[in-house]
Coordinates of C-alpha atoms and ligand atoms in Angstrom, one line a residue:
X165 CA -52.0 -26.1 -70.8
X166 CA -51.1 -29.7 -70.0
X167 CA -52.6 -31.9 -67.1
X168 CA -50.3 -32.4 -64.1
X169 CA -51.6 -35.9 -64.2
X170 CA -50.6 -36.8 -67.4
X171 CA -46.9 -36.0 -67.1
X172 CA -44.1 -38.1 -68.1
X173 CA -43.1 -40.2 -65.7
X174 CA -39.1 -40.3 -65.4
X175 CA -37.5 -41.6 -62.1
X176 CA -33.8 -40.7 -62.7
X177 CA -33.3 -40.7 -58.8
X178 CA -34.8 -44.1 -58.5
X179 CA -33.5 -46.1 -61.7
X180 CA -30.1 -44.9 -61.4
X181 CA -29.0 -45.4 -57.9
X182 CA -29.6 -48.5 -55.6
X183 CA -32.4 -49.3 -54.3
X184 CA -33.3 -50.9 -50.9
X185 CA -33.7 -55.1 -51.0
X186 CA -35.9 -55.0 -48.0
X187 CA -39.3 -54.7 -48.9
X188 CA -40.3 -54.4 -45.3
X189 CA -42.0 -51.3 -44.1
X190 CA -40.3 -51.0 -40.7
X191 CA -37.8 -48.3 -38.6
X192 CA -34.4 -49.7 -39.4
X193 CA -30.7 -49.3 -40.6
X194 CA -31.4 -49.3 -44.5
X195 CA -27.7 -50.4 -45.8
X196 CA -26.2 -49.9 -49.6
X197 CA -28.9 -47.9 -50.8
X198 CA -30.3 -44.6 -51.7
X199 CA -33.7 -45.4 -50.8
X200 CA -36.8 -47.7 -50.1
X201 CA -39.8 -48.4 -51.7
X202 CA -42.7 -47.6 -49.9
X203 CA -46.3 -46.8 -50.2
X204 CA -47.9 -44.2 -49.3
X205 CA -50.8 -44.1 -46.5
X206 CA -54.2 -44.1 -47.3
X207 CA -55.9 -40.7 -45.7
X208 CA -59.7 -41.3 -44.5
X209 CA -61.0 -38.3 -45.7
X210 CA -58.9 -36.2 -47.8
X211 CA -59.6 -32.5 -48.5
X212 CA -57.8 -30.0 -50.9
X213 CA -57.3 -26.7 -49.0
X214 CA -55.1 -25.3 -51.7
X215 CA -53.3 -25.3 -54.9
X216 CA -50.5 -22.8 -55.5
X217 CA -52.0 -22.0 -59.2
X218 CA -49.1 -19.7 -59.6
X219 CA -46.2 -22.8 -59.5
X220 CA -48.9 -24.5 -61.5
X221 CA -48.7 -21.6 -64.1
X222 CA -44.9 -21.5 -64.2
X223 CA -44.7 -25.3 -64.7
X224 CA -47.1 -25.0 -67.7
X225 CA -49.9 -27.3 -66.3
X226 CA -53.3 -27.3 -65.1
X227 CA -55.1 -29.4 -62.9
X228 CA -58.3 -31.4 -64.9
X229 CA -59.4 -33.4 -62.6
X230 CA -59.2 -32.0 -59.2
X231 CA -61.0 -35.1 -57.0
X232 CA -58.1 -37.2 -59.4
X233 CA -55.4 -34.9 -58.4
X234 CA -56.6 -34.7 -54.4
X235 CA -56.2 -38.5 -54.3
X236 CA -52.9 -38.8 -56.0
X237 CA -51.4 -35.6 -53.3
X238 CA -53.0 -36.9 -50.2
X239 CA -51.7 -40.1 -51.4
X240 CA -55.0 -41.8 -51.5
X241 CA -53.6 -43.8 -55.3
X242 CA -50.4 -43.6 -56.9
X243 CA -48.8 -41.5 -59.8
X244 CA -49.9 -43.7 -62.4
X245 CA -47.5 -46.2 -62.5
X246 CA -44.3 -44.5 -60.4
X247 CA -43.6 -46.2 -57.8
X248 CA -42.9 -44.2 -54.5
X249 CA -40.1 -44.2 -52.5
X250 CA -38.6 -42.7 -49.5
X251 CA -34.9 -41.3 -49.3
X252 CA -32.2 -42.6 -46.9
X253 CA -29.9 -39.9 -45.2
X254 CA -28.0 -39.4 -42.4
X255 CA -27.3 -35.7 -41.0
X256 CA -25.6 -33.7 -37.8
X257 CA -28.2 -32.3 -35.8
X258 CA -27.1 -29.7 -33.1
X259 CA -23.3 -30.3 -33.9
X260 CA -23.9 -33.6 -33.5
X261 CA -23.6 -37.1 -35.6
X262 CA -26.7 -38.6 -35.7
X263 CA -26.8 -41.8 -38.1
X264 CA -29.1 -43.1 -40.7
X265 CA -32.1 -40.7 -40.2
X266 CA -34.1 -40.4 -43.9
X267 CA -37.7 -39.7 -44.9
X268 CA -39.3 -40.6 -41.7
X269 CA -42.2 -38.7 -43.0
X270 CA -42.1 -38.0 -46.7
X271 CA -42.2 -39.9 -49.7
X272 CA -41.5 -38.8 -53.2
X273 CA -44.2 -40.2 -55.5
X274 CA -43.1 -39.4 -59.0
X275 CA -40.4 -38.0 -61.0
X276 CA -41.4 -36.0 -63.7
X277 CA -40.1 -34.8 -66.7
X278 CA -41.8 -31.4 -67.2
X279 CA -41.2 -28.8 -69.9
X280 CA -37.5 -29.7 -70.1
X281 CA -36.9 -30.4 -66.6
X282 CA -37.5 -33.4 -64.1
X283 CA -39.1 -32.7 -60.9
X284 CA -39.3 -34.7 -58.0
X285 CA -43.0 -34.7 -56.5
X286 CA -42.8 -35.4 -52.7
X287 CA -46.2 -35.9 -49.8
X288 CA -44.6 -34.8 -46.6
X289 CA -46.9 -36.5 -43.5
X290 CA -47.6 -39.4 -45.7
X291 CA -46.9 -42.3 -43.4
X292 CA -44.3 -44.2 -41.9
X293 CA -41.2 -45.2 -44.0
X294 CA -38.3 -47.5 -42.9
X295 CA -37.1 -44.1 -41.6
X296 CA -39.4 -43.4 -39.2
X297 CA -37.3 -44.3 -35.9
X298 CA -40.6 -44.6 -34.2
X299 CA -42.7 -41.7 -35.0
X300 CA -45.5 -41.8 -36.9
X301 CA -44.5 -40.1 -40.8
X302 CA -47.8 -38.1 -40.0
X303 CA -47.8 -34.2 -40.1
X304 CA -50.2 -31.6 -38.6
X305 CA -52.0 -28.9 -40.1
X306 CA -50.2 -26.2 -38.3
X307 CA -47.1 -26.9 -39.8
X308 CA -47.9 -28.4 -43.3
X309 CA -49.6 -24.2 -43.5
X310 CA -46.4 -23.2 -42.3
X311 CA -44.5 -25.0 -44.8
X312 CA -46.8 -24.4 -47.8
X313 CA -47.0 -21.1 -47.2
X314 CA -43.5 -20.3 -46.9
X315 CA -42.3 -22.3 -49.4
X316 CA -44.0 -20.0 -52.0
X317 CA -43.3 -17.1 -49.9
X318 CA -39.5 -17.6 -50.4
X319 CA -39.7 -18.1 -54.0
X320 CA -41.5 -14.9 -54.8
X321 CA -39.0 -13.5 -52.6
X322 CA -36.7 -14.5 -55.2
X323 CA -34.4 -16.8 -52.7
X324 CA -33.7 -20.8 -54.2
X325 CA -36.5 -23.0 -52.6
X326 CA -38.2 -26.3 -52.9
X327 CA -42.1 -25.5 -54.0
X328 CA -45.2 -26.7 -52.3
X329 CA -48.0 -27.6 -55.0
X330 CA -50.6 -28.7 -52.8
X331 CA -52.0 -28.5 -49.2
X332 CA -54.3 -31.4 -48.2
X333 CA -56.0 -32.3 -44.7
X334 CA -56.4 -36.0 -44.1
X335 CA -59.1 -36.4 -41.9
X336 CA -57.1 -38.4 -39.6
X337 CA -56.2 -37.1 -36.4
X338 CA -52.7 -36.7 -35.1
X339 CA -50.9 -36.7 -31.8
X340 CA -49.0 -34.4 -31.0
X341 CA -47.5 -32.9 -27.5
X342 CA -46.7 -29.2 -29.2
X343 CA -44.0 -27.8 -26.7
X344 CA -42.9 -31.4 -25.4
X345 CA -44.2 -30.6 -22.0
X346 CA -46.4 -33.6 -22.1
X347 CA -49.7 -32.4 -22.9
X348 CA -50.5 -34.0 -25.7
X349 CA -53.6 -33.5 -28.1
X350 CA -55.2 -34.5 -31.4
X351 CA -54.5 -32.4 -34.4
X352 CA -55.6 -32.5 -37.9
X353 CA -53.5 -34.2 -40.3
X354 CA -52.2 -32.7 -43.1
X355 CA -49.9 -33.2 -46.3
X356 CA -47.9 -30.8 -48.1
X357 CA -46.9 -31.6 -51.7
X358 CA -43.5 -30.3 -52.2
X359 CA -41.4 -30.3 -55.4
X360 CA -38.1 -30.1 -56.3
X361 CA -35.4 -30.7 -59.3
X362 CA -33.8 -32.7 -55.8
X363 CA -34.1 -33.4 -52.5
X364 CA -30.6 -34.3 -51.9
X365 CA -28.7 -32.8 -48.5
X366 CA -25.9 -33.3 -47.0
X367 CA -26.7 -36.0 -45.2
X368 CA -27.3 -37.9 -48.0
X369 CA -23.5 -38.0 -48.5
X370 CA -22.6 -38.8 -44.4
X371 CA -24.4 -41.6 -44.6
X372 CA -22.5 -43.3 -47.1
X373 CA -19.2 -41.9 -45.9
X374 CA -19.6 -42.9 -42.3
X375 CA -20.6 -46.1 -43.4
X376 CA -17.4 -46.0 -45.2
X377 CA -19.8 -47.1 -48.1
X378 CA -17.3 -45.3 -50.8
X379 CA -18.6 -46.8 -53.7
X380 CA -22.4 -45.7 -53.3
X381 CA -20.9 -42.3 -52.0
X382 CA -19.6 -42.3 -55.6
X383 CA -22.6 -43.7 -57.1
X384 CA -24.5 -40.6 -55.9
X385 CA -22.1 -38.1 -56.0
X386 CA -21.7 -38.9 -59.7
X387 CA -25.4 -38.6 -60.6
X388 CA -26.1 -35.5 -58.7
X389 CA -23.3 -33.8 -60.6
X390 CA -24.6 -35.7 -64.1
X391 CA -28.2 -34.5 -63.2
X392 CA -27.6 -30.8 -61.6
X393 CA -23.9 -30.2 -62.4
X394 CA -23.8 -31.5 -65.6
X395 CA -21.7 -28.5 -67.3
X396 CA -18.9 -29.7 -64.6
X397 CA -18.1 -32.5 -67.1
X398 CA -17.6 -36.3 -66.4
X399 CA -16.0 -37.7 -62.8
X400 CA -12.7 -36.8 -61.7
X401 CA -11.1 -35.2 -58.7
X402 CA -11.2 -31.7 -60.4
X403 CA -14.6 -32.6 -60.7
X404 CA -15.9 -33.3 -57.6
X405 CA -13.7 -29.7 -56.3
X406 CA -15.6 -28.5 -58.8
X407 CA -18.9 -29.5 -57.5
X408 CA -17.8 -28.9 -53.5
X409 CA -16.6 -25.1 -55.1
X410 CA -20.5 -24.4 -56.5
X411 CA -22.6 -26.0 -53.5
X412 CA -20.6 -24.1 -51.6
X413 CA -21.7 -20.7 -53.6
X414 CA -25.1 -21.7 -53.8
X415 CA -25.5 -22.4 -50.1
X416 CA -23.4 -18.9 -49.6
X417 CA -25.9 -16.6 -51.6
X418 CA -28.6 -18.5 -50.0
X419 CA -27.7 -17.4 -46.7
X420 CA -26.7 -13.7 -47.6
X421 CA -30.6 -13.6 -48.8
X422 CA -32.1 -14.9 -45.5
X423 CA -29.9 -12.6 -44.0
X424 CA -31.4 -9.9 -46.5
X425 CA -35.0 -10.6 -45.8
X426 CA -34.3 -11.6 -41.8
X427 CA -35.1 -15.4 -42.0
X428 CA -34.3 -17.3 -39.7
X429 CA -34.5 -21.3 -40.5
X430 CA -34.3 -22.8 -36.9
X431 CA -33.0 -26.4 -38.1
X432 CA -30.0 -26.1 -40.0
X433 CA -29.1 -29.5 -39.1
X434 CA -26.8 -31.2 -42.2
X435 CA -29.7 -33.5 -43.1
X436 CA -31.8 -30.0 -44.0
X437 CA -28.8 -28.7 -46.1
X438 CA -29.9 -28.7 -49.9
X439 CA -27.0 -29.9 -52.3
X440 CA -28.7 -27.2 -54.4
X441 CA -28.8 -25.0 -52.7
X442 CA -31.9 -24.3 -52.1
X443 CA -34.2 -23.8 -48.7
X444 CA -35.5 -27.0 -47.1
X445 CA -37.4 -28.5 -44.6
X446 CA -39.9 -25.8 -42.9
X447 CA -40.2 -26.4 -39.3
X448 CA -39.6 -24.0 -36.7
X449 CA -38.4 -21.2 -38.8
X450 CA -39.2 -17.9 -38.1
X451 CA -38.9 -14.2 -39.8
X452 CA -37.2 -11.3 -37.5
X453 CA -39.0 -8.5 -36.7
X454 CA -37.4 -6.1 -33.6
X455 CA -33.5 -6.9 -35.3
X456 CA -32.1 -9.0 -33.2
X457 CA -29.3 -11.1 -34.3
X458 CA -29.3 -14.0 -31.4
X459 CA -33.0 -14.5 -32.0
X460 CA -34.2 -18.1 -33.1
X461 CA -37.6 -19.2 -33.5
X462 CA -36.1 -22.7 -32.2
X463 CA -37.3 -23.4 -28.5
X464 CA -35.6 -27.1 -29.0
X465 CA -32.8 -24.4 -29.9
X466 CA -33.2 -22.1 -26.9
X467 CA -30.1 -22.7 -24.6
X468 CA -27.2 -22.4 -27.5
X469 CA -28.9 -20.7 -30.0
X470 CA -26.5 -22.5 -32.2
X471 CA -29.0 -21.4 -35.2
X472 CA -30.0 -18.0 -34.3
X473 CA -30.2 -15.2 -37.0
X474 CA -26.5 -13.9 -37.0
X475 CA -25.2 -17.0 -36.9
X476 CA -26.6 -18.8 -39.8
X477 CA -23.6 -18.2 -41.7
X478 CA -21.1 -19.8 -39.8
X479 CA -23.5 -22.7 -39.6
X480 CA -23.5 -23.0 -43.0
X481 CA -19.9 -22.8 -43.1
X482 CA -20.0 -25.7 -40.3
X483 CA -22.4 -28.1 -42.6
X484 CA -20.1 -27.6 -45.8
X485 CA -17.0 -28.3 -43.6
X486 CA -19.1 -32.0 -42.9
X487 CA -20.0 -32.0 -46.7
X488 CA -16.2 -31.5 -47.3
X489 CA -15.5 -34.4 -45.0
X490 CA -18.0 -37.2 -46.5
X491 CA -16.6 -36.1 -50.4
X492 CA -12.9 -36.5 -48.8
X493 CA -12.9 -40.2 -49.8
X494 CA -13.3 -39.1 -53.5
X495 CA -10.6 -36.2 -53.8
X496 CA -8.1 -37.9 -51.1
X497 CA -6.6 -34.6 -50.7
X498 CA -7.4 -32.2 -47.7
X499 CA -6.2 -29.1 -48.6
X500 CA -8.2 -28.1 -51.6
X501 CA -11.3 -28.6 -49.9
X502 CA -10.1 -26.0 -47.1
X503 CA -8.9 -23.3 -49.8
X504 CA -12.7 -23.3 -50.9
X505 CA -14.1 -23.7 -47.8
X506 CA -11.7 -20.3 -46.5
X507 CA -12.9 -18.7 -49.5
X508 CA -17.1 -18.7 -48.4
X509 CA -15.7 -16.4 -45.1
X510 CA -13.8 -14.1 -47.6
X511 CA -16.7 -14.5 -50.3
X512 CA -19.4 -14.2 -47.9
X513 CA -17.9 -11.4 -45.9
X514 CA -18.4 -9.8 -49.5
X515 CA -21.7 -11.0 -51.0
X516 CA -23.0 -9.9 -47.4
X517 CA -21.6 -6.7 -47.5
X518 CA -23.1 -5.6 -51.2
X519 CA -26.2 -6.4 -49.9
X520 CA -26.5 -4.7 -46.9
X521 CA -25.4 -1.5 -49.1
X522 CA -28.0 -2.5 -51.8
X523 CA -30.8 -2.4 -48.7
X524 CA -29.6 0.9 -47.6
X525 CA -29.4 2.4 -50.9
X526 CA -25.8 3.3 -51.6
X527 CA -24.6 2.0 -55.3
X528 CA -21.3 3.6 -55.2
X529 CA -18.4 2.3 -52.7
X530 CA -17.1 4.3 -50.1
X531 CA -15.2 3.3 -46.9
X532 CA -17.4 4.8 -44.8
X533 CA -20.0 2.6 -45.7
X534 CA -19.0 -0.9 -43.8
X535 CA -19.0 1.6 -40.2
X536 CA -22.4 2.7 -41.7
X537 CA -23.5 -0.3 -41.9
X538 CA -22.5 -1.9 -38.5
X539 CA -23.6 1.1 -36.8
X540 CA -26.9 0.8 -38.3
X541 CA -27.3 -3.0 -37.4
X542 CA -26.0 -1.9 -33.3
X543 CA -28.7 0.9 -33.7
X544 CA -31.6 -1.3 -34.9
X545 CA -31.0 -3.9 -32.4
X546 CA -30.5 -1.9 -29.3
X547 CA -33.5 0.2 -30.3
X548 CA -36.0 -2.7 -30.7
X549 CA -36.6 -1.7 -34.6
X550 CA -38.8 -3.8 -36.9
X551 CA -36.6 -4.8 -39.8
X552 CA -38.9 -5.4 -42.7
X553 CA -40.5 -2.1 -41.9
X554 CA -37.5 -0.5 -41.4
X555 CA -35.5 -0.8 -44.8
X556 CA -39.0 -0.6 -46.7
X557 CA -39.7 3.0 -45.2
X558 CA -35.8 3.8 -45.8
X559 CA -36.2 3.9 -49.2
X560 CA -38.7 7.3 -48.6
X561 CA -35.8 8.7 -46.7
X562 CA -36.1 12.6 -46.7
X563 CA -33.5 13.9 -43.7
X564 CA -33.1 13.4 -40.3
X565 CA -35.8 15.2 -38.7
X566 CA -38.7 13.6 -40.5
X567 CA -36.8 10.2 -40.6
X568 CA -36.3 9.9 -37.0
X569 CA -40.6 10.1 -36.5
X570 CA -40.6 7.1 -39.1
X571 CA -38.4 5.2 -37.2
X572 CA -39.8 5.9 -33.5
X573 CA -42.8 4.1 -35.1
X574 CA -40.9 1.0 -36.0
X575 CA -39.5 0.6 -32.4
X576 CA -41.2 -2.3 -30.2
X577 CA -40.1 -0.1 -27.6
X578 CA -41.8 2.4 -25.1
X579 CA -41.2 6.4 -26.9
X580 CA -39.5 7.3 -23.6
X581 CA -37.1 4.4 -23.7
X582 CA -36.7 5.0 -27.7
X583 CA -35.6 8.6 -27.1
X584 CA -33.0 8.0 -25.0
X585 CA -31.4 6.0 -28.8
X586 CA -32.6 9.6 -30.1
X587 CA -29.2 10.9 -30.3
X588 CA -27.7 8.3 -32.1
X589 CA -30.3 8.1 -34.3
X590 CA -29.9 11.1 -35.3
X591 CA -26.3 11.3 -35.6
X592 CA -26.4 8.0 -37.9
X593 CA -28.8 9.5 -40.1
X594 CA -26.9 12.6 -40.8
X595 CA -23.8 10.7 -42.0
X596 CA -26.4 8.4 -44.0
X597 CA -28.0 12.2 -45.7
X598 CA -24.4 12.3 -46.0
X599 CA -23.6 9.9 -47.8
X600 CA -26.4 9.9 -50.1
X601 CA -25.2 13.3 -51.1
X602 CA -22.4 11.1 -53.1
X603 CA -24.6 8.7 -54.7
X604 CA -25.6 9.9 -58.7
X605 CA -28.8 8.2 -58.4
X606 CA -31.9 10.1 -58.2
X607 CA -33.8 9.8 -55.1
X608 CA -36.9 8.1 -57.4
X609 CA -34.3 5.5 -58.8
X610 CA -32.8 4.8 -55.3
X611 CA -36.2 4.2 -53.9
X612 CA -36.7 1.4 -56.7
X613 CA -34.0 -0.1 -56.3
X614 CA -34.4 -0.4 -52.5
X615 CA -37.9 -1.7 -53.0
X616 CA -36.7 -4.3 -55.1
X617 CA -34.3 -5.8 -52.4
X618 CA -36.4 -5.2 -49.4
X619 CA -39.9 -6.9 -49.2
X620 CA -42.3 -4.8 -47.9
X621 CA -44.4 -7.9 -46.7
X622 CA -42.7 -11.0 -45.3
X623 CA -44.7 -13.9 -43.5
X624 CA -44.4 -13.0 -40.0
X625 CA -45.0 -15.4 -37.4
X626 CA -48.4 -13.7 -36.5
X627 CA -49.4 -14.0 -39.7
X628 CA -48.7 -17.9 -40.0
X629 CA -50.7 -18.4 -36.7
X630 CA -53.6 -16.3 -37.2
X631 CA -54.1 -18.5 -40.4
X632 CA -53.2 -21.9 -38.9
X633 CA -56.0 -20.5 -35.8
X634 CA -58.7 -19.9 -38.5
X635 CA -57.9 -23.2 -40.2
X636 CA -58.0 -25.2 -37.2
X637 CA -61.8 -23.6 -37.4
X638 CA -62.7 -25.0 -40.6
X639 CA -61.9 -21.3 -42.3
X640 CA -59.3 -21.6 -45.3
X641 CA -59.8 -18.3 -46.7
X642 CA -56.5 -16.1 -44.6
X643 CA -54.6 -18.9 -46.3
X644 CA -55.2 -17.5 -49.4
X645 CA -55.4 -14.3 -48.5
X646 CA -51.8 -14.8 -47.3
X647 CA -50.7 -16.8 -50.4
X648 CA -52.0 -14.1 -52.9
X649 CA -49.9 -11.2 -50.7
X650 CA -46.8 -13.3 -50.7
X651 CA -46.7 -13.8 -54.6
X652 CA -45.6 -9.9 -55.1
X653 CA -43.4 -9.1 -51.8
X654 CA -42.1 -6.3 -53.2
X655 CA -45.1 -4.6 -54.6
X656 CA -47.3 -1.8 -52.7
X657 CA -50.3 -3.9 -51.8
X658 CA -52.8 -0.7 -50.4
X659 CA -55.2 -3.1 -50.1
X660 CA -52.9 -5.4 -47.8
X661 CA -51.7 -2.5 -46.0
X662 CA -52.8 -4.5 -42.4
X663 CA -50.2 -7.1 -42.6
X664 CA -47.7 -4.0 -43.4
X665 CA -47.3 -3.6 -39.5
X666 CA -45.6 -4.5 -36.4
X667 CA -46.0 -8.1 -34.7
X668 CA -49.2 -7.3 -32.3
X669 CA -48.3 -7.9 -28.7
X670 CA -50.5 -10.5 -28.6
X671 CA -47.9 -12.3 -30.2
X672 CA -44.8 -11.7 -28.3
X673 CA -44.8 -14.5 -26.2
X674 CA -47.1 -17.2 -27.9
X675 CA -46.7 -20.4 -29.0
X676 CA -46.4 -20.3 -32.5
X677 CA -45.0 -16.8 -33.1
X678 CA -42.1 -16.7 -31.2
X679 CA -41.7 -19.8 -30.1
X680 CA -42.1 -22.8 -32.2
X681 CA -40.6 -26.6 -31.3
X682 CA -39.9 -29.4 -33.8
X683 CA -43.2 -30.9 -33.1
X684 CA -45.1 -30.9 -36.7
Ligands
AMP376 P1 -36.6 -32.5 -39.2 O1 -36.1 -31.9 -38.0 O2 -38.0 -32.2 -39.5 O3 -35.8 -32.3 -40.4 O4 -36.6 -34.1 -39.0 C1 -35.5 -34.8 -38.6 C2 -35.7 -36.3 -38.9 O5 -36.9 -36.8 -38.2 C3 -36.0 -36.6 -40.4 O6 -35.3 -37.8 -40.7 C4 -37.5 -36.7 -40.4 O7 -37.9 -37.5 -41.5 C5 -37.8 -37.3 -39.1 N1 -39.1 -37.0 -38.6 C6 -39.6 -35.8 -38.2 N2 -40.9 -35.9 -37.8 C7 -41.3 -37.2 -38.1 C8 -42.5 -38.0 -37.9 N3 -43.6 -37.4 -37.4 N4 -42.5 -39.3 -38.2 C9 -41.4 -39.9 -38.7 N5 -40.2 -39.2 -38.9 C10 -40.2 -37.9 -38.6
MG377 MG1 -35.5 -32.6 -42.2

C-alpha cells in the first residue's frame, strides 16, 4: 500500500488548457480561460470525521500520516507542490441561461496519477474563488454529510459517481438561512473531499460557446476527448459526433439507474451535468419512498417541479440538447446532432424498459409486460407504496394472497384507504403469478437476480438527517454506521434490519427529509 500523500502529481487539466491571467481573488467574469488559481482557505480548527477506507482500498493507498493528510483535505497546506485551482463554467439553471458561474465553492488541489489513472482531488466549502458571485465558498456540515455519504452510497450502488475521500469540519462557523425565510444561523463548517477522473459539465462548454470563445471551446473539447475519449481518435467532426453520441449514452444509463433505485437529484441544472457521465453536485437530492413520480426533494424546485422524479429524463434530454448547441460551432451541421439526440428517447424508452422488467423479475419478453409494468407504476403511486421495499420484498413473491399482506405493509397509507386499491392489487398480481408461470428461471434464481438490481437499503432522507442531527451534537458514529450499510446495498444486512423500513412520520414534513433548499 502506497501513501495518498506521496502520489504523483500530474495536472493534465491545469497544464494543458488556459489558465486565468488575473491573479486576483475576487467575484468576476473570468475571460479565455478554463480556470484560476486560487488558494485554498485556511480552516481554524480542522477535524477528520471520516475517511471512506473502502475508495482508499480500491485506489491502492493508505493514509500514513493522518494529522498530514487532515491538513492537506481541510486545506490547511497544499498538495505538495500542486497548485490549486478553481474551474470556470457557465450552466442553465431552471431552463434558464445563467452566465459565467464556476467553482464558487470548490477548488481542486491536485491531480494525480494513481495506479494508471489521473484523478482530480477537489475541497468543496474551501473558500471563496473568483466564482463566488458573492457568497462565501464555505459549506455546512449538513450538507458536506449529505454529499459524502451519498457519493459512496451511489457507487456501491453500482451507478457512475464522483467519490468523496474525506469529510472534515473546520471549526469555523457558517451562516446560513436554511429555507431562505430569513432566519439565519451559524452552522458548522465543513469540507468534503471529492474525486474524480473530471469535473467537467456542461457548462463548461456554454461558457465558451456563449462567449463565442470557439477556439478555447476547442481547446477543451479536444482534451476531454484526448483524456476520457481517447479511443474516439484525434479531432475531427466525426469526432466530436462521436463524442456528443457517448455522453449522450452515458448520461442515458445514468438516468435509467436513478430511475432504478428512485433518486431523485433536485438540481439538474447544466452546470451539474457530468461530461462523464457520472453523478454530480449533491445538494437537495432526495431518494423516493411512497412512488410518486412528481416528487422532488427541491423546495427552490416546488412550483414547476421541472426536476421531479419522472421527469429526470427529459431533463436530461433538455441539458444534452444545450450540450448539442455549445459543440455546434465545432460540427457546423445541425442535423446530426438531432439524429442522436432523437435516438436517447428511442434508446431510453428501451434501456428504461429492460430495467423495469429486470426489477420485476421477468427475463423473457412478452407483450404483456410494458401494460405490466405501467400498471404496476399507477398502482404503487395511487396506493402510497414504499418503493425500495417494495421491489426488495417482490423478489419473495409467492401468490396473490400472501403478496397482497406484504404490500399493505409497504403502503404509507391508512389499511382502510389501502383496501379500497385491494382489488386491483390483486388483479395485478394474478397476471404477474401469470406471467412468471412463463419465465424458465427458478424461483431461487429470480430472487437473485432481483436482489441484485433492487437495493434493499438506499439512504433515505431520514436516514441523512438523523445522522446530520447526531453530528450537529458532536456524535460521528451514525455516519459510519450509515457508511458501512451503504457499501453492500444489495446484501441482507440482519443486523441493519432498522433502516430496512418505512420513512417514520416524523419525517414527512421536516426540513431535511422531504424538503431540502439549495442552502449548503
Ligand atoms: P449548485 O446549485 O450547488 O450547483 O451551485 C450553483 C453555483 O453556485 C455554482 O457555481 C456554485 O459554485 C455556486 N455556489 C453555491 N454555493 C456557494 C457558496 N456558498 N459560495 C460560493 N459559491 C457558491
Ligand atoms: Mg453545482
Amino acid at each position: 500500500m502506497k501513501d495518498i500523500l506521496k502520489q504523483e502529481i500530474d495536472q493534465r487539466f491545469a497544464d494543458k488548457l488556459p489558465a486565468d491571467h488575473i491573479a486576483v481573488n475576487s467575484p468576476r467574469q473570468v475571460l479565455e480561460a478554463c480556470y484560476s488559481f486560487v488558494d485554498t482557505k485556511i480552516p481554524s480548527n480542522p477535524k477528520l470525521l471520516h475517511v471512506s477506507s473502502s475508495f482508499l482500498d480500491e485506489l491502492k493507498l493508505e493514509i500514513d500520516d493522518e494529522d498530514e493528510f487532515l491538513k492537506v483535505v481541510s486545506g490547511a497546506i497544499p498538495y505538495r507542490s500542486a497548485k490549486s485551482y478553481a474551474m470556470c463554467y457557465g450552466g442553465h439553471q431552471f431552463g434558464n441561461w445563467a452566465g459565467q458561474l464556476g467553482d464558487g465553492r470548490a477548488i481542486n488541489i491536485a491531480e494525480l496519477n494513481i495506479d494508471s489513472s489521473n484523478w482530480k482531488f477537489q475541497l468543496k466549502g474551501s473558500g471563496p474563488t473568483p466564482y463566488s458571485r458573492g457568497s462565501d465558498g464555505l459549506a455546512v456540515l449538513r450538507s458536506s454529510i449529505r454529499e459524502y455519504l451519498c457519493s459512496e452510497a451511489m457507487h456501491y450502488l453500482g451507478i457512475a459517481t464522483t467519490r468523496a475521500l474525506s469529510l472534515v469540519t473546520t471549526g469555523d462557523q457558517v451562516p446560513r438561512d436554511i429555507m431562505y425565510t430569513g432566519d439565519v444561523k451559524d452552522e458548522p463548517g465543513a469540507i468534503v473531499c471529492r474525486v474524480s477522473p473530471s469535473f467537467v459539465r456542461i457548462g463548461s462548454f456554454e461558457i465558451f460557446t456563449s462567449r463565442r470563445d470557439i477556439e478555447n471551446l476547442k481547446k477543451l473539447t479536444d482534451h476531454v476527448i484526448q483524456e476520457h475519449y481517447p479511443h474516439l481518435g484525434e479531432p475531427s467532426k466525426e469526432t466530436y459526433l462521436n463524442f456528443f453520441q457517448e455522453v449522450v449514452n452515458r448520461t442515458k444509463t445514468m438516468i435509467v439507474h436513478w430511475q432504478r433505485v428512485g433518486f431523485v437529484h433536485g438540481v439538474m441544472n447544466t452546470d451539474n451535468m457530468s461530461i462523464l457521465g457520472l453523478t454530480i453536485d449533491y445538494g437537495p437530492y432526495g431518494w423516493l419512498e411512497d412512488y410518486d413520480r412528481s416528487w422532488t426533494p427541491n423546495t427552490t424546485d416546488a412550483q414547476h417541479r421541472r426536476y421531479r422524479y419522472g421527469n429526470q429524463a427529459s431533463i436530461a434530454l433538455w441539458n444534452l440538447t444545450q450540450l448539442a448547441n455549445s459543440l455546434y460551432p465545432l460540427i457546423d451541421e445541425v442535423e446530426p446532432l438531432e439524429k442522436i439526440l432523437d435516438g436517447f428517447k428511442t434508446e431510453y424508452l428501451d434501456e428504461y424498459f429492460q430495467m423495469m422488467s429486470s426489477k420485476i423479475g421477468l427475463q423473457k419478453k412478452s407483450n404483456v409486460d410494458a401494460p405490466l409494468i405501467d400498471e404496476l407504476k399507477d398502482l404503487l403511486e395511487n396506493s402510497s407504496v414504499d418503493m425500495t421495499i417494495f421491489f426488495r420484498n417482490l423478489s419473495q413473491f409467492d401468490n396473490p394472497t400472501t403478496f397482497i399482506d406484504v404490500v399493505r405493509e409497504s403502503s404509507y397509507l391508512e389499511v382502510d384507504k389501502f383496501d379500497t386499491f385491494i382489488d386491483s392489487w390483486m388483479s395485478w398480481l394474478s397476471d404477474y403469478s401469470e406471467r412468471l408461470n412463463a419465465e424458465d428461471r427458478s424461483k431461487e434464481e429470480r430472487a437473485e437476480a432481483m436482489n441484485a438490481v433492487n437495493p434493499k437499503y438506499v439512504l433515505r432522507n431520514y436516514m441523512a438527517q438523523l445522522a446530520i442531527e447526531a453530528a450537529e451534537k458532536e456524535d460521528f458514529s451514525l455516519i459510519d454506521e450509515l457508511y458501512q450499510l451503504l457499501l453492500r446495498p444489495y446484501d441482507d444486512q440482519p443486523e441493519m434490519e432498522k433502516w430496512f423500513a418505512k420513512r417514520p412520520d416524523w419525517a414527512l414534513d421536516k426540513v431535511g427529509c422531504s424538503m431540502l433548499s439549495c442552502s449548503s
